[in-house]
Amino acid sequence: SAAANKLKLLLSFAVGGLLGDVFLHLLPEAWATVDKDGQHNHSGHTTIGLWVLAGILSFLIIEKIFAKEGEFEHMHDDCDSSNEEEEEQDHSRSKKINTDLPKINGCDLKQRTNASDSGIKNRNKKQNSQVQSSQKVASSTQCTDSTEDKTSNIKVSGYLNLLANVIDNFTHGLAVGGSFLVSNKVGFITTLAILLHEIPHEVGDFAILLRSGFDRWKAAKAQMMTASGGILGVIAALTAESAESAGENTAWILPFTSGGFIYIALVTVVPDLLDEKHALESLKQIVCLCGGVAAMLLVSLIH
């Protein structure tokens, strides 16, 4: 449908924005904190790489632990359909056997088997009526619990994206708080640069939340709640001894967040885009992905 195609275009933009944020903003900033005085610090770069891997593995483990139980229900449906086919084949075989039965003691064995089959059918009818009545009761209870089902249908990837955004906003809060410790002018410039950086990022995050099962209002509220991470970052920077000490103590956050963004982009969103078979829609998605990268590149150049 048209709505699904538009959502996939937004998801493509989100993938480009996340990857652009990682490789054009977060990791270069982390490398800059390691390479001081123009000297290459190999062990520091290795540590950053380990933190990126830690972020990817952490998000993988979290999604494994909190994955929904009904994720593989379609496999059970396939098994049920195959069992029904086997039962139909057995029933047709029994019919063939009944037509070939001989007469013994003046009685037709076919009549005996038909009589027994009729008794079995009656019992099956009773059981089916009981099953139908129980299904009606279950459907009525499902209607009352529809609101709970809507919240339970939200995928874990949506909450992982919110977690990554909270951590990312924390780093932004550190930057804003530390810049205001230097001077008000530097603080205002840093705040403006971060706001420009967040515009394409938030558009992509909104699309990821919609894909994860959030409705528009819940997605907007969730994104507003992630701003609390920025407030905590500002408090941490202002209460630290200096901006440099705050940056050194939280240097691991940038590569860890990068790993989370890489996992969300390549593991959570890209598989949905690979399902597209239409050539024109695939081309549009690639263009939107490049647009997300270009937006982050433009923001990085301005920053």
Tab-separated table of C-alpha atoms in Angstrom:
chain	number	residue	atom	x	y	z
A	1	SER	CA	0.000	0.000	0.000
A	2	ALA	CA	0.970	3.639	-0.287
A	3	ALA	CA	1.251	4.082	3.493
A	4	ALA	CA	3.595	1.089	3.791
A	5	ASN	CA	5.785	2.419	0.972
A	6	LYS	CA	6.011	5.838	2.647
A	7	LEU	CA	6.982	4.201	5.936
A	8	LYS	CA	9.723	2.220	4.181
A	9	LEU	CA	11.054	5.442	2.674
A	10	LEU	CA	11.187	6.996	6.144
A	11	LEU	CA	12.925	3.855	7.435
A	12	SER	CA	15.482	4.146	4.634
A	13	PHE	CA	16.133	7.738	5.659
A	14	ALA	CA	16.459	6.514	9.261
A	15	VAL	CA	19.089	3.937	8.270
A	16	GLY	CA	21.112	6.590	6.464
A	17	GLY	CA	20.754	8.976	9.385
A	18	LEU	CA	21.867	6.405	11.938
A	19	LEU	CA	24.864	5.235	9.909
A	20	GLY	CA	25.799	8.828	9.094
A	21	ASP	CA	25.529	9.758	12.762
A	22	VAL	CA	27.815	6.870	13.727
A	23	PHE	CA	30.556	7.260	11.120
A	24	LEU	CA	30.443	11.036	10.620
A	25	HIS	CA	29.759	12.293	14.134
A	26	LEU	CA	29.984	9.854	17.044
A	27	LEU	CA	33.080	7.828	16.122
A	28	PRO	CA	35.126	10.816	14.834
A	29	GLU	CA	34.347	12.601	18.085
A	30	ALA	CA	35.439	9.539	20.063
A	31	TRP	CA	38.657	9.271	18.036
A	32	ALA	CA	39.360	12.962	18.611
A	33	THR	CA	39.237	12.462	22.369
A	34	VAL	CA	41.799	9.654	22.071
A	35	ASP	CA	44.265	11.313	19.689
A	36	LYS	CA	45.496	14.195	21.795
A	37	ASP	CA	48.324	16.489	20.745
A	38	GLY	CA	48.238	15.007	17.227
A	39	GLN	CA	49.629	11.636	18.367
A	40	HIS	CA	48.038	8.380	17.275
A	41	ASN	CA	46.927	6.262	20.221
A	42	HIS	CA	46.573	2.683	18.960
A	43	SER	CA	45.424	1.236	22.271
A	44	GLY	CA	42.811	3.969	22.575
A	45	HIS	CA	41.413	3.140	19.124
A	46	THR	CA	41.306	-0.545	20.075
A	47	THR	CA	39.359	0.331	23.214
A	48	ILE	CA	36.871	2.315	21.138
A	49	GLY	CA	36.434	-0.666	18.805
A	50	LEU	CA	35.800	-2.941	21.770
A	51	TRP	CA	33.157	-0.560	23.106
A	52	VAL	CA	31.434	-0.532	19.691
A	53	LEU	CA	31.346	-4.336	19.716
A	54	ALA	CA	30.068	-4.250	23.296
A	55	GLY	CA	27.206	-2.013	22.199
A	56	ILE	CA	26.255	-4.344	19.338
A	57	LEU	CA	26.382	-7.465	21.531
A	58	SER	CA	24.496	-5.774	24.376
A	59	PHE	CA	21.610	-4.804	22.111
A	60	LEU	CA	21.588	-8.310	20.612
A	61	ILE	CA	21.412	-9.925	24.060
A	62	ILE	CA	18.662	-7.563	25.205
A	63	GLU	CA	16.550	-8.325	22.133
A	64	LYS	CA	17.136	-12.068	22.601
A	65	ILE	CA	16.033	-11.941	26.236
A	66	PHE	CA	12.937	-9.791	25.770
A	67	ALA	CA	11.745	-11.159	22.412
A	68	LYS	CA	8.009	-11.821	22.209
A	69	GLU	CA	6.797	-15.423	22.553
A	70	GLY	CA	4.466	-15.218	19.538
A	71	GLU	CA	7.225	-14.319	17.132
A	72	PHE	CA	7.212	-17.776	15.523
A	73	GLU	CA	3.470	-18.456	15.467
A	74	HIS	CA	3.497	-18.792	11.686
A	75	MET	CA	5.657	-21.898	12.055
A	76	HIS	CA	3.016	-23.494	14.297
A	77	ASP	CA	0.364	-22.650	11.730
A	78	ASP	CA	2.327	-24.506	9.058
A	79	CYS	CA	2.613	-27.532	11.333
A	80	ASP	CA	-1.143	-27.511	12.028
A	81	SER	CA	-1.975	-27.363	8.326
A	82	SER	CA	0.322	-30.314	7.598
A	83	ASN	CA	-1.350	-32.344	10.371
A	84	GLU	CA	-4.788	-31.601	8.886
A	85	GLU	CA	-3.611	-32.836	5.484
A	86	GLU	CA	-2.371	-36.091	7.049
A	87	GLU	CA	-5.730	-36.638	8.761
A	88	GLU	CA	-7.581	-36.131	5.475
A	89	GLN	CA	-5.331	-38.671	3.759
A	90	ASP	CA	-5.947	-41.225	6.526
A	91	HIS	CA	-9.705	-40.685	6.259
A	92	SER	CA	-9.658	-41.248	2.489
A	93	ARG	CA	-7.657	-44.469	2.968
A	94	SER	CA	-10.186	-45.780	5.503
A	95	LYS	CA	-12.988	-45.160	3.010
A	96	LYS	CA	-11.205	-47.228	0.371
A	97	ILE	CA	-10.712	-50.077	2.817
A	98	ASN	CA	-14.398	-50.048	3.811
A	99	THR	CA	-15.553	-50.394	0.202
A	100	ASP	CA	-13.456	-53.564	-0.244
A	101	LEU	CA	-14.539	-55.403	2.973
A	102	PRO	CA	-16.266	-58.861	2.421
A	103	LYS	CA	-19.408	-60.206	4.083
A	104	ILE	CA	-18.975	-62.446	7.141
A	105	ASN	CA	-21.848	-64.453	8.819
A	106	GLY	CA	-24.401	-62.750	6.577
A	107	CYS	CA	-23.429	-59.309	7.809
A	108	ASP	CA	-21.637	-56.712	5.766
A	109	LEU	CA	-18.499	-55.447	7.517
A	110	LYS	CA	-18.935	-52.189	5.669
A	111	GLN	CA	-22.183	-51.627	7.553
A	112	ARG	CA	-20.461	-52.330	10.856
A	113	THR	CA	-17.653	-49.929	10.106
A	114	ASN	CA	-20.109	-47.289	8.904
A	115	ALA	CA	-22.009	-47.641	12.153
A	116	SER	CA	-18.863	-47.198	14.158
A	117	ASP	CA	-17.880	-44.242	11.983
A	118	SER	CA	-21.245	-42.613	12.603
A	119	GLY	CA	-20.734	-42.954	16.353
A	120	ILE	CA	-17.308	-41.381	16.063
A	121	LYS	CA	-18.717	-38.543	13.955
A	122	ASN	CA	-21.367	-37.846	16.606
A	123	ARG	CA	-18.722	-37.628	19.306
A	124	ASN	CA	-16.638	-35.374	17.076
A	125	LYS	CA	-19.632	-33.088	16.527
A	126	LYS	CA	-20.125	-32.760	20.279
A	127	GLN	CA	-16.459	-31.986	20.759
A	128	ASN	CA	-16.534	-29.442	17.936
A	129	SER	CA	-19.544	-27.686	19.461
A	130	GLN	CA	-17.726	-27.482	22.794
A	131	VAL	CA	-14.637	-26.095	21.071
A	132	GLN	CA	-16.713	-23.490	19.228
A	133	SER	CA	-18.370	-22.355	22.451
A	134	SER	CA	-14.996	-22.038	24.155
A	135	GLN	CA	-13.703	-20.068	21.176
A	136	LYS	CA	-16.624	-17.642	21.486
A	137	VAL	CA	-15.817	-17.086	25.156
A	138	ALA	CA	-12.153	-16.559	24.292
A	139	SER	CA	-13.029	-14.066	21.558
A	140	SER	CA	-15.143	-12.058	23.989
A	141	THR	CA	-12.282	-11.906	26.465
A	142	GLN	CA	-9.924	-10.892	23.674
A	143	CYS	CA	-12.151	-7.941	22.838
A	144	THR	CA	-11.928	-6.712	26.443
A	145	ASP	CA	-8.150	-7.100	26.454
A	146	SER	CA	-7.576	-5.390	23.076
A	147	THR	CA	-5.828	-2.426	24.667
A	148	GLU	CA	-3.374	-4.723	26.440
A	149	ASP	CA	-2.671	-6.532	23.153
A	150	LYS	CA	-1.770	-3.260	21.440
A	151	THR	CA	0.931	-2.543	23.998
A	152	SER	CA	2.203	-6.133	23.957
A	153	ASN	CA	2.571	-6.039	20.153
A	154	ILE	CA	5.299	-3.397	20.379
A	155	LYS	CA	8.600	-4.923	19.303
A	156	VAL	CA	11.697	-4.902	21.464
A	157	SER	CA	13.574	-2.985	18.766
A	158	GLY	CA	11.460	0.090	19.542
A	159	TYR	CA	12.549	0.095	23.179
A	160	LEU	CA	16.163	-0.523	22.126
A	161	ASN	CA	15.987	2.543	19.900
A	162	LEU	CA	14.642	4.592	22.805
A	163	LEU	CA	17.468	3.330	25.041
A	164	ALA	CA	20.065	4.306	22.453
A	165	ASN	CA	18.478	7.741	22.116
A	166	VAL	CA	18.576	8.300	25.886
A	167	ILE	CA	22.304	7.502	25.917
A	168	ASP	CA	22.920	9.684	22.860
A	169	ASN	CA	21.016	12.586	24.411
A	170	PHE	CA	23.094	12.138	27.559
A	171	THR	CA	26.255	12.773	25.537
A	172	HIS	CA	24.627	15.826	23.963
A	173	GLY	CA	23.773	17.113	27.421
A	174	LEU	CA	27.400	16.658	28.457
A	175	ALA	CA	28.507	18.673	25.426
A	176	VAL	CA	26.024	21.475	26.123
A	177	GLY	CA	26.844	21.654	29.830
A	178	GLY	CA	30.591	21.541	29.217
A	179	SER	CA	30.419	24.237	26.540
A	180	PHE	CA	28.562	26.602	28.855
A	181	LEU	CA	31.310	26.064	31.429
A	182	VAL	CA	33.733	27.489	28.862
A	183	SER	CA	31.625	30.524	27.905
A	184	ASN	CA	28.062	31.467	27.053
A	185	LYS	CA	28.972	32.059	23.408
A	186	VAL	CA	30.434	28.567	22.999
A	187	GLY	CA	27.427	27.130	24.826
A	188	PHE	CA	24.879	28.733	22.488
A	189	ILE	CA	26.827	27.686	19.382
A	190	THR	CA	27.066	24.093	20.636
A	191	THR	CA	23.356	23.999	21.475
A	192	LEU	CA	22.414	25.256	17.987
A	193	ALA	CA	24.683	22.691	16.331
A	194	ILE	CA	23.159	19.849	18.360
A	195	LEU	CA	19.633	20.992	17.514
A	196	LEU	CA	20.484	20.942	13.806
A	197	HIS	CA	21.997	17.506	14.258
A	198	GLU	CA	18.879	16.168	15.975
A	199	ILE	CA	16.356	17.200	13.283
A	200	PRO	CA	17.140	14.408	10.739
A	201	HIS	CA	17.927	12.026	13.581
A	202	GLU	CA	14.522	12.461	15.223
A	203	VAL	CA	12.711	11.993	11.897
A	204	GLY	CA	14.395	8.632	11.468
A	205	ASP	CA	13.731	7.634	15.066
A	206	PHE	CA	10.038	8.428	14.621
A	207	ALA	CA	9.865	6.090	11.623
A	208	ILE	CA	11.616	3.299	13.566
A	209	LEU	CA	9.123	3.641	16.436
A	210	LEU	CA	6.190	3.436	14.011
A	211	ARG	CA	7.693	0.274	12.520
A	212	SER	CA	8.071	-1.196	16.009
A	213	GLY	CA	4.336	-0.905	16.735
A	214	PHE	CA	4.020	2.535	18.326
A	215	ASP	CA	1.228	4.770	17.151
A	216	ARG	CA	2.053	8.388	16.284
A	217	TRP	CA	1.030	9.837	19.645
A	218	LYS	CA	2.916	7.233	21.680
A	219	ALA	CA	5.983	7.634	19.476
A	220	ALA	CA	5.951	11.400	19.981
A	221	LYS	CA	5.592	11.019	23.754
A	222	ALA	CA	8.380	8.445	23.876
A	223	GLN	CA	10.729	10.734	21.985
A	224	MET	CA	9.921	13.558	24.375
A	225	MET	CA	10.777	11.289	27.292
A	226	THR	CA	14.192	10.475	25.815
A	227	ALA	CA	15.070	14.153	26.241
A	228	SER	CA	15.520	13.379	29.954
A	229	GLY	CA	18.878	11.862	29.021
A	230	GLY	CA	20.036	15.292	27.842
A	231	ILE	CA	18.972	16.876	31.133
A	232	LEU	CA	20.954	14.262	33.056
A	233	GLY	CA	23.967	14.932	30.839
A	234	VAL	CA	23.811	18.675	31.549
A	235	ILE	CA	23.596	18.019	35.298
A	236	ALA	CA	26.557	15.631	35.129
A	237	ALA	CA	28.653	18.199	33.238
A	238	LEU	CA	27.794	21.081	35.561
A	239	THR	CA	28.499	19.050	38.709
A	240	ALA	CA	31.844	17.743	37.410
A	241	GLU	CA	35.126	19.347	38.375
A	242	SER	CA	35.714	20.428	34.780
A	243	ALA	CA	34.454	19.743	31.276
A	244	GLU	CA	37.537	17.646	30.516
A	245	SER	CA	37.049	15.390	33.531
A	246	ALA	CA	33.386	14.830	32.599
A	247	GLY	CA	34.409	13.912	29.054
A	248	GLU	CA	37.106	11.502	30.204
A	249	ASN	CA	34.801	9.681	32.616
A	250	THR	CA	32.127	9.189	29.931
A	251	ALA	CA	34.385	8.537	26.909
A	252	TRP	CA	32.975	5.013	26.539
A	253	ILE	CA	29.428	6.282	25.896
A	254	LEU	CA	30.085	7.490	22.332
A	255	PRO	CA	31.387	4.157	20.915
A	256	PHE	CA	28.834	2.142	22.921
A	257	THR	CA	25.997	4.235	21.472
A	258	SER	CA	27.545	3.823	18.019
A	259	GLY	CA	27.317	0.061	18.382
A	260	GLY	CA	23.666	0.334	19.364
A	261	PHE	CA	22.856	2.522	16.363
A	262	ILE	CA	24.678	0.129	14.017
A	263	TYR	CA	22.671	-2.801	15.397
A	264	ILE	CA	19.338	-0.980	15.046
A	265	ALA	CA	20.086	0.177	11.492
A	266	LEU	CA	21.558	-3.002	9.996
A	267	VAL	CA	19.845	-5.744	12.018
A	268	THR	CA	16.431	-4.275	12.795
A	269	VAL	CA	15.525	-2.005	9.867
A	270	VAL	CA	17.502	-3.168	6.816
A	271	PRO	CA	15.915	-6.691	6.702
A	272	ASP	CA	12.512	-5.043	6.203
A	273	LEU	CA	13.888	-3.041	3.292
A	274	LEU	CA	15.342	-6.177	1.672
A	275	ASP	CA	11.818	-7.607	1.336
A	276	GLU	CA	11.006	-4.997	-1.309
A	277	LYS	CA	10.769	-6.617	-4.767
A	278	HIS	CA	9.663	-3.620	-6.814
A	279	ALA	CA	12.628	-2.029	-8.589
A	280	LEU	CA	11.315	1.544	-8.483
A	281	GLU	CA	10.531	1.392	-4.752
A	282	SER	CA	13.966	-0.107	-4.069
A	283	LEU	CA	15.567	2.787	-5.963
A	284	LYS	CA	13.549	5.291	-3.910
A	285	GLN	CA	14.698	3.604	-0.701
A	286	ILE	CA	18.352	3.814	-1.744
A	287	VAL	CA	17.912	7.505	-2.578
A	288	CYS	CA	16.314	8.145	0.846
A	289	LEU	CA	19.130	6.236	2.559
A	290	CYS	CA	21.704	8.404	0.780
A	291	GLY	CA	19.616	11.428	1.743
A	292	GLY	CA	19.910	10.484	5.416
A	293	VAL	CA	23.687	10.156	5.110
A	294	ALA	CA	23.864	13.481	3.241
A	295	ALA	CA	21.832	15.229	5.945
A	296	MET	CA	24.226	14.000	8.627
A	297	LEU	CA	27.207	15.009	6.488
A	298	LEU	CA	25.808	18.515	6.106
A	299	VAL	CA	25.225	18.785	9.847
A	300	SER	CA	28.755	17.542	10.573
A	301	LEU	CA	30.237	20.134	8.208
A	302	ILE	CA	28.217	22.898	9.884
A	303	HIS	CA	29.192	21.602	13.321
